[in-house]
PDB file of C-alpha atoms in Angstrom:
ATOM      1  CA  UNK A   1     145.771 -48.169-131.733  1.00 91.00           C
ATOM      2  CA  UNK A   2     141.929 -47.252-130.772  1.00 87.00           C
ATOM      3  CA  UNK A   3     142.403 -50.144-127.676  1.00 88.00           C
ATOM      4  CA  UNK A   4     145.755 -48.332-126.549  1.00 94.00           C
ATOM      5  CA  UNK A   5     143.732 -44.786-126.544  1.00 96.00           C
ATOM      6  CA  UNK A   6     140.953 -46.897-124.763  1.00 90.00           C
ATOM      7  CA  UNK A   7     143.213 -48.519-122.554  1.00 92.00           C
ATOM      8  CA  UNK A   8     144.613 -44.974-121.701  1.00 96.00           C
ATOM      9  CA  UNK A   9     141.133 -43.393-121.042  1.00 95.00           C
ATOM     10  CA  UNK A  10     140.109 -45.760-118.767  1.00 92.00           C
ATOM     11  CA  UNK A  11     143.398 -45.400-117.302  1.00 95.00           C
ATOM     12  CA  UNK A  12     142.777 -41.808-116.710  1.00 96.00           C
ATOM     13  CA  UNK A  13     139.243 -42.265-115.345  1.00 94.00           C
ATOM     14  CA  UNK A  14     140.621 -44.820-112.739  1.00 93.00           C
ATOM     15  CA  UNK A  15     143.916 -42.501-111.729  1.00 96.00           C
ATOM     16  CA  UNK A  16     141.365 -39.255-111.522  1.00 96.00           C
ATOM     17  CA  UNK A  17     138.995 -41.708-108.946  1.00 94.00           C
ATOM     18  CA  UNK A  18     142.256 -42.601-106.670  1.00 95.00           C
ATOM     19  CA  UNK A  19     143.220 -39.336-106.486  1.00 96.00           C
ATOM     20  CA  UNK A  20     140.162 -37.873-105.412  1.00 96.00           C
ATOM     21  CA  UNK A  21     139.648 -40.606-103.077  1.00 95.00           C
ATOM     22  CA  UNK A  22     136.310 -41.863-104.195  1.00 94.00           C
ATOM     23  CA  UNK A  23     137.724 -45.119-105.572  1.00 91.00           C
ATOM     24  CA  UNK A  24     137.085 -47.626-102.279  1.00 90.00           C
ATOM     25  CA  UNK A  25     133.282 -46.185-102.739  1.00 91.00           C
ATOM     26  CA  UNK A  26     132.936 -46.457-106.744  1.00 94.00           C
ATOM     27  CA  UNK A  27     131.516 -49.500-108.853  1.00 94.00           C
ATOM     28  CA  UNK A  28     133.139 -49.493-112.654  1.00 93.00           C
ATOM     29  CA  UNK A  29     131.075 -51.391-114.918  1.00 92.00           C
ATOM     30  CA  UNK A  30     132.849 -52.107-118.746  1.00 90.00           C
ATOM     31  CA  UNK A  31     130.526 -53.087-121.327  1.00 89.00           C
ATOM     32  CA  UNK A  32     129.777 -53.268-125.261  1.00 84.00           C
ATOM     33  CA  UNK A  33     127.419 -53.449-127.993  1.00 78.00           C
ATOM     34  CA  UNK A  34     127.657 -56.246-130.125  1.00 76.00           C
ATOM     35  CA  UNK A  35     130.987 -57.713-131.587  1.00 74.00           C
ATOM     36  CA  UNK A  36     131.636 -57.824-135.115  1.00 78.00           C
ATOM     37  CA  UNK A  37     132.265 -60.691-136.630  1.00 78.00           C
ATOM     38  CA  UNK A  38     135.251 -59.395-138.935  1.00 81.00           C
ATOM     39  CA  UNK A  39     134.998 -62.458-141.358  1.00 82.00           C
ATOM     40  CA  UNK A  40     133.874 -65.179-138.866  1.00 85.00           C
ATOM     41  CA  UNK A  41     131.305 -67.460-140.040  1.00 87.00           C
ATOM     42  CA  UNK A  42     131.313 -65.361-143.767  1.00 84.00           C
ATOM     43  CA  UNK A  43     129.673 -62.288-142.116  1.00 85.00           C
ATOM     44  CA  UNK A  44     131.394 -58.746-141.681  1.00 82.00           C
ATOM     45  CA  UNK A  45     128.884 -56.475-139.154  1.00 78.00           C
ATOM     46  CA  UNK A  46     127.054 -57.826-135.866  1.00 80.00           C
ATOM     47  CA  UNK A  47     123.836 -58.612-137.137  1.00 83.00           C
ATOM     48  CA  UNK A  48     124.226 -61.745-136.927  1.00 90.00           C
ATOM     49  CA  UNK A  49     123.563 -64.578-133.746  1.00 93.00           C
ATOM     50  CA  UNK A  50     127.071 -66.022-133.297  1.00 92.00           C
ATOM     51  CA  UNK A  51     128.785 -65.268-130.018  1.00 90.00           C
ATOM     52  CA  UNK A  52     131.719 -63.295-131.150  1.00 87.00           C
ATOM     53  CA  UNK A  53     129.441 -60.969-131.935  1.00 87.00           C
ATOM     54  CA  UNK A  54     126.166 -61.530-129.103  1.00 87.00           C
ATOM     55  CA  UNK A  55     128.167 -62.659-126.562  1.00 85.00           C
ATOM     56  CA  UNK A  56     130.059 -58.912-125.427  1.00 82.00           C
ATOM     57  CA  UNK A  57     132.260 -58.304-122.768  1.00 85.00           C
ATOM     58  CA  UNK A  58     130.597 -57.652-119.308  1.00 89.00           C
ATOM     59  CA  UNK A  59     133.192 -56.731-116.576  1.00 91.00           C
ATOM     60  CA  UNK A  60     132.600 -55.243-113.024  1.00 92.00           C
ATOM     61  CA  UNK A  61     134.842 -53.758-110.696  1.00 90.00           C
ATOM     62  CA  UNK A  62     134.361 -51.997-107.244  1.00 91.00           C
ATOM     63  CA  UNK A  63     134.204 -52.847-103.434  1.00 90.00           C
ATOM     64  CA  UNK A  64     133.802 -56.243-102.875  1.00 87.00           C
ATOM     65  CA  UNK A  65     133.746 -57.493-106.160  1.00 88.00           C
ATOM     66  CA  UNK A  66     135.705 -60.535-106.260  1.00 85.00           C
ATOM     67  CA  UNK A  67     137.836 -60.888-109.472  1.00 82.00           C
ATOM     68  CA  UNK A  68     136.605 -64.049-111.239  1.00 81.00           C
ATOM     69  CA  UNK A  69     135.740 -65.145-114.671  1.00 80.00           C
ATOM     70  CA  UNK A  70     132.364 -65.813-115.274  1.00 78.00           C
ATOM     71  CA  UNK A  71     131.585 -67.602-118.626  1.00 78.00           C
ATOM     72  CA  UNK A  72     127.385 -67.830-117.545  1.00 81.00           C
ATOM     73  CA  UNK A  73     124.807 -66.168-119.366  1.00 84.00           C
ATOM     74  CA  UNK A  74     123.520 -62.958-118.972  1.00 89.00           C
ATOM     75  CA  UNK A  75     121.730 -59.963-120.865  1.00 91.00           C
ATOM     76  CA  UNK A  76     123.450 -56.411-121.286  1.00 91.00           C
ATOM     77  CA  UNK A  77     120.377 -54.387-120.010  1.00 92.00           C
ATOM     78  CA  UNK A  78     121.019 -56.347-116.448  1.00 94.00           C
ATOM     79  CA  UNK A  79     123.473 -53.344-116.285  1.00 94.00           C
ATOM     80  CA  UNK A  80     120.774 -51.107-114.843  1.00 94.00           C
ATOM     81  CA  UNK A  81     119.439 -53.295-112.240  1.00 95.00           C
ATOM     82  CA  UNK A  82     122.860 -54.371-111.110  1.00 94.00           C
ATOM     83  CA  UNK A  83     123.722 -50.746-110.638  1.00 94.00           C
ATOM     84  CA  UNK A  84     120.380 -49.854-108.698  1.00 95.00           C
ATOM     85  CA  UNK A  85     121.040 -53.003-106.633  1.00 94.00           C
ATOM     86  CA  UNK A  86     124.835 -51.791-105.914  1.00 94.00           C
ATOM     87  CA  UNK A  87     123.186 -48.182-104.892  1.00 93.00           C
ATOM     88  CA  UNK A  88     120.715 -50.100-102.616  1.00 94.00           C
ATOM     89  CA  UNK A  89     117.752 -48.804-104.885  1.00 95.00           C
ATOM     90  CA  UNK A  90     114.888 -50.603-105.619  1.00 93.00           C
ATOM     91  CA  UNK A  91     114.599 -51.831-108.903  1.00 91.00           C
ATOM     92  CA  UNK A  92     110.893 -50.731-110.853  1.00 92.00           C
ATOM     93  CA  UNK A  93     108.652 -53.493-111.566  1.00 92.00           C
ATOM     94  CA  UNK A  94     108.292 -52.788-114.959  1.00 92.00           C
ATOM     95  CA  UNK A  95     111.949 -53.589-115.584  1.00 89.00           C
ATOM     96  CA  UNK A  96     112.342 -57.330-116.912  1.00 85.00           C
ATOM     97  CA  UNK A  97     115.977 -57.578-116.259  1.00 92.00           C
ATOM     98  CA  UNK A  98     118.094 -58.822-113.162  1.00 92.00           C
ATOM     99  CA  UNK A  99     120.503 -57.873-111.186  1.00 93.00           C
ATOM    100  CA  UNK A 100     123.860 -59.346-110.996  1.00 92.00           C
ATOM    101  CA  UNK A 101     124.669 -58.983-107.397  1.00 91.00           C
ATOM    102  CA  UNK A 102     123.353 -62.359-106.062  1.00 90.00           C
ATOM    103  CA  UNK A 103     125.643 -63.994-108.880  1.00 87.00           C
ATOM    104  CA  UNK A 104     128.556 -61.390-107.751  1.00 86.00           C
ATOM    105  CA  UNK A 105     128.233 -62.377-104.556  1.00 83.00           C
ATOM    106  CA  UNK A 106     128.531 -65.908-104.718  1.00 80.00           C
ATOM    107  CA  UNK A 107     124.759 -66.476-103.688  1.00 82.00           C
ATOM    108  CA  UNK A 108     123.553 -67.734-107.494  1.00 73.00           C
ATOM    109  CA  UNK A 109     125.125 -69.624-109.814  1.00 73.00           C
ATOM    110  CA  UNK A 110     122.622 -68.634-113.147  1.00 73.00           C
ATOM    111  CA  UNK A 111     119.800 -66.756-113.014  1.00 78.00           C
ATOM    112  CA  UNK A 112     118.925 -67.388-116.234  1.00 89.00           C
ATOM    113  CA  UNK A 113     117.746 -70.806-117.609  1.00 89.00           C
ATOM    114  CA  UNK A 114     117.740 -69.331-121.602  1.00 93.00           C
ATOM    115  CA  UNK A 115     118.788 -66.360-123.301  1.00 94.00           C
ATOM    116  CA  UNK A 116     116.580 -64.757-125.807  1.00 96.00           C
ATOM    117  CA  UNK A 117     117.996 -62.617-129.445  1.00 95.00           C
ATOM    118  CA  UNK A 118     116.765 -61.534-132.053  1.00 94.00           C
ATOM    119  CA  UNK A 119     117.602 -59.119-134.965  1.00 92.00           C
ATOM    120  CA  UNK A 120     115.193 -57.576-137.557  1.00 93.00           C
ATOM    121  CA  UNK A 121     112.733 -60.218-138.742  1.00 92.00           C
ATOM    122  CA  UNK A 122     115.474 -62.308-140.001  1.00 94.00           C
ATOM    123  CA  UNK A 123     116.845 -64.130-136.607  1.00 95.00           C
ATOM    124  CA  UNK A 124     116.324 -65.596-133.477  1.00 97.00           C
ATOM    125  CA  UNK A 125     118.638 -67.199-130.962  1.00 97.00           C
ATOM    126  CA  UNK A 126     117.823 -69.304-127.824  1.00 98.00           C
ATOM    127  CA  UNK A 127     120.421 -70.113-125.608  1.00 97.00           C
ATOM    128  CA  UNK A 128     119.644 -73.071-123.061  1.00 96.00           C
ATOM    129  CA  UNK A 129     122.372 -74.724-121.083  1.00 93.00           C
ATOM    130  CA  UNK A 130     124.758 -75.870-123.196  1.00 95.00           C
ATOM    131  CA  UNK A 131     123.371 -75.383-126.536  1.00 98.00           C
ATOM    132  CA  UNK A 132     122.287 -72.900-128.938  1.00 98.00           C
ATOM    133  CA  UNK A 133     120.015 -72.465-132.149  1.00 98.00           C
ATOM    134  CA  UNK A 134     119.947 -69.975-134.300  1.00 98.00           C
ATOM    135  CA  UNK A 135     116.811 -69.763-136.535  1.00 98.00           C
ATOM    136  CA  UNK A 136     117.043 -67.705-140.473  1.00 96.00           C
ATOM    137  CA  UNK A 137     112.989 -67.232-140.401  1.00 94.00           C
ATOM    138  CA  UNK A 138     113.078 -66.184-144.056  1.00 93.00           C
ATOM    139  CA  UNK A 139     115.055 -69.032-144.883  1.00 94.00           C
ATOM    140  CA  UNK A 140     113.489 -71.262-142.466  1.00 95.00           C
ATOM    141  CA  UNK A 141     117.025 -72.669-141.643  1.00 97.00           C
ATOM    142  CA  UNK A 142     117.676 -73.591-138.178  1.00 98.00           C
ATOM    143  CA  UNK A 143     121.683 -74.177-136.784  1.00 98.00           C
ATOM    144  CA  UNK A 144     122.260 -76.259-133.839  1.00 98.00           C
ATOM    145  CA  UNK A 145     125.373 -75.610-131.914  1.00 98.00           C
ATOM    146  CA  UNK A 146     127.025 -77.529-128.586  1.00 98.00           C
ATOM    147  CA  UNK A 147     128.864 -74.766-127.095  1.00 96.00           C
ATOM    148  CA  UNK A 148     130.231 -76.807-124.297  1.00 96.00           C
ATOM    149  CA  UNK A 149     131.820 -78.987-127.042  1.00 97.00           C
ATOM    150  CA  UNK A 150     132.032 -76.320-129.964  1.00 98.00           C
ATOM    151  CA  UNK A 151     132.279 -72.934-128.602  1.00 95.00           C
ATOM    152  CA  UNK A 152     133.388 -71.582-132.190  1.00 95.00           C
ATOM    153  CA  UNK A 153     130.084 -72.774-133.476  1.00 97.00           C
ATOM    154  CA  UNK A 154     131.695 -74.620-136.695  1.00 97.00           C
ATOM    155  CA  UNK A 155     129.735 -77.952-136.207  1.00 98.00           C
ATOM    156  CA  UNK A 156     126.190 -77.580-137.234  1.00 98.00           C
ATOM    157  CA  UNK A 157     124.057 -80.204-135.794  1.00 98.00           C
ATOM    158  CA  UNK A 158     120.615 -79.081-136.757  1.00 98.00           C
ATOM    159  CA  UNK A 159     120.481 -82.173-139.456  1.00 97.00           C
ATOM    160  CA  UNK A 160     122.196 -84.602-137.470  1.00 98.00           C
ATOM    161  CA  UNK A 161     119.648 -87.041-136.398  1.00 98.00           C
ATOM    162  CA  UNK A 162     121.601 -87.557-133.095  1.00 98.00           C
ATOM    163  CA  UNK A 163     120.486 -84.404-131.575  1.00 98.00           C
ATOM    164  CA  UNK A 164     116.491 -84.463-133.542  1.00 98.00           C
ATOM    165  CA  UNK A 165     115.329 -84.120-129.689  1.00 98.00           C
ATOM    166  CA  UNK A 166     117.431 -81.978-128.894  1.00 98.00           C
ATOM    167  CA  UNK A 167     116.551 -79.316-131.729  1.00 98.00           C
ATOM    168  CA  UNK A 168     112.550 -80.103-131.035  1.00 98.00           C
ATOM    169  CA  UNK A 169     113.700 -78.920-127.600  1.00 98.00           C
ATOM    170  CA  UNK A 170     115.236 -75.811-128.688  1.00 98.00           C
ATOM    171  CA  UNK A 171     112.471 -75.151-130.740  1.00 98.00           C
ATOM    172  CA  UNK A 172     110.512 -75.564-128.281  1.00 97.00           C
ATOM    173  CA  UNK A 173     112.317 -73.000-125.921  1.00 97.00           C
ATOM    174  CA  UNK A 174     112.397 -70.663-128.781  1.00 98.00           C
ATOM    175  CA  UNK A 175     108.772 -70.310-129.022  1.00 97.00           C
ATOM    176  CA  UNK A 176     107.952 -69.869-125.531  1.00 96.00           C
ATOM    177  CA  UNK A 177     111.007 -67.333-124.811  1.00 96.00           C
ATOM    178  CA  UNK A 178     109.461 -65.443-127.874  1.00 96.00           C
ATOM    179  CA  UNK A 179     105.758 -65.114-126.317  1.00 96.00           C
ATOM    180  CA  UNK A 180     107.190 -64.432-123.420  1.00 93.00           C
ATOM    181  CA  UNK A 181     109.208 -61.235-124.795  1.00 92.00           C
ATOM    182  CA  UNK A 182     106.178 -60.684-127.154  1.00 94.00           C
ATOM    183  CA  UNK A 183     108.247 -60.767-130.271  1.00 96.00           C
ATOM    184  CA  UNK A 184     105.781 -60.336-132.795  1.00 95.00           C
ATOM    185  CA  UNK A 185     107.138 -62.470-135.680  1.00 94.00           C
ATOM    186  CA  UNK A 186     105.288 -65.308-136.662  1.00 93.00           C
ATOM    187  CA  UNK A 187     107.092 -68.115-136.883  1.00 92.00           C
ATOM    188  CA  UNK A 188     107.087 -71.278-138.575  1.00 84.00           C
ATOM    189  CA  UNK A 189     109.805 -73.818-138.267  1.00 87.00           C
TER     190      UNK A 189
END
């Protein structure tokens, strides 16, 4: 019922910009906080590092916006630089996120090599090309995941000594995405 009275709203946003004849000028951007995971993976809320509930919709609509999916990683905050880019406005240099244009426009495939999460002092996530770890720092349990070849993250490869390498890598990743964010959490894998 709440996504029928959603659908509707949005319906009557989009009829009230035809009719006043702004729509051909107007960017609509549809977003969301994090997903819950309703049961997935044993957890209930969204605090948690799994992409039902980090990876949120992200869709853009407006003049010249080609309708495509687009499966490749990006943060939610590069909302405001996209929509400072779309106004032609500068974006401030103290803003760490990107814009989405170049990627809208066909010009960039990624502009992104990892994806940094966190939540609380209990998680962090890296994302790098096609894989993803997930680290419990109380616990000091890291998951391994191959989205490409398990994109409902059910096949934990963390102890599998097939992808060793691969989680040093990660690790590896996680660390430096972390300084770079200045995350304050010590951590200790």
């Amino acid at each position: 019922a709440i996504i029928t009275h959603m659908d509707h709203q949005i319906g009557r946003i989009l009829d009230s910009l035809k009719a006043s004849g702004k729509a051909e000028n107007t960017y609509v951007i549809f977003t969301a906080d994090h997903g819950l995971a309703v049961g997935h993976h044993g957890f209930i809320g969204k605090q948690n590092m799994y992409d039902h509930s980090v990876r949120v919709p992200f869709m853009i609509a407006g003049p010249g916006i080609k309708a495509e999916k687009n499966s490749r990683p990006i943060y939610l905050q590069d909302a405001m630089p996209t929509t400072l880019d779309l106004a032609g406005v500068k974006k401030p240099s103290h803003v760490d996120f990107k814009s989405l244009v170049p990627q809208l426009k066909g010009q960039e495939q990624a502009h992104y090599n990892e994806i940094y999460s966190c939540y609380m002092d209990y998680q962090r996530m890296v994302v790098k090309g096609d894989y993803k770890l997930i680290y419990y720092n109380k616990l000091k349990v890291s998951r391994l995941f191959n989205l490409k070849n398990d994109p409902m993250e059910m096949n934990d490869l963390a102890n599998d000594q097939l992808y060793a390498e691969k989680l040093i890598e990660m690790k590896k990743a996680l660390l430096k995405l972390q300084k770079e964010v200045k995350d304050p959490l010590p951590i200790k894998f």
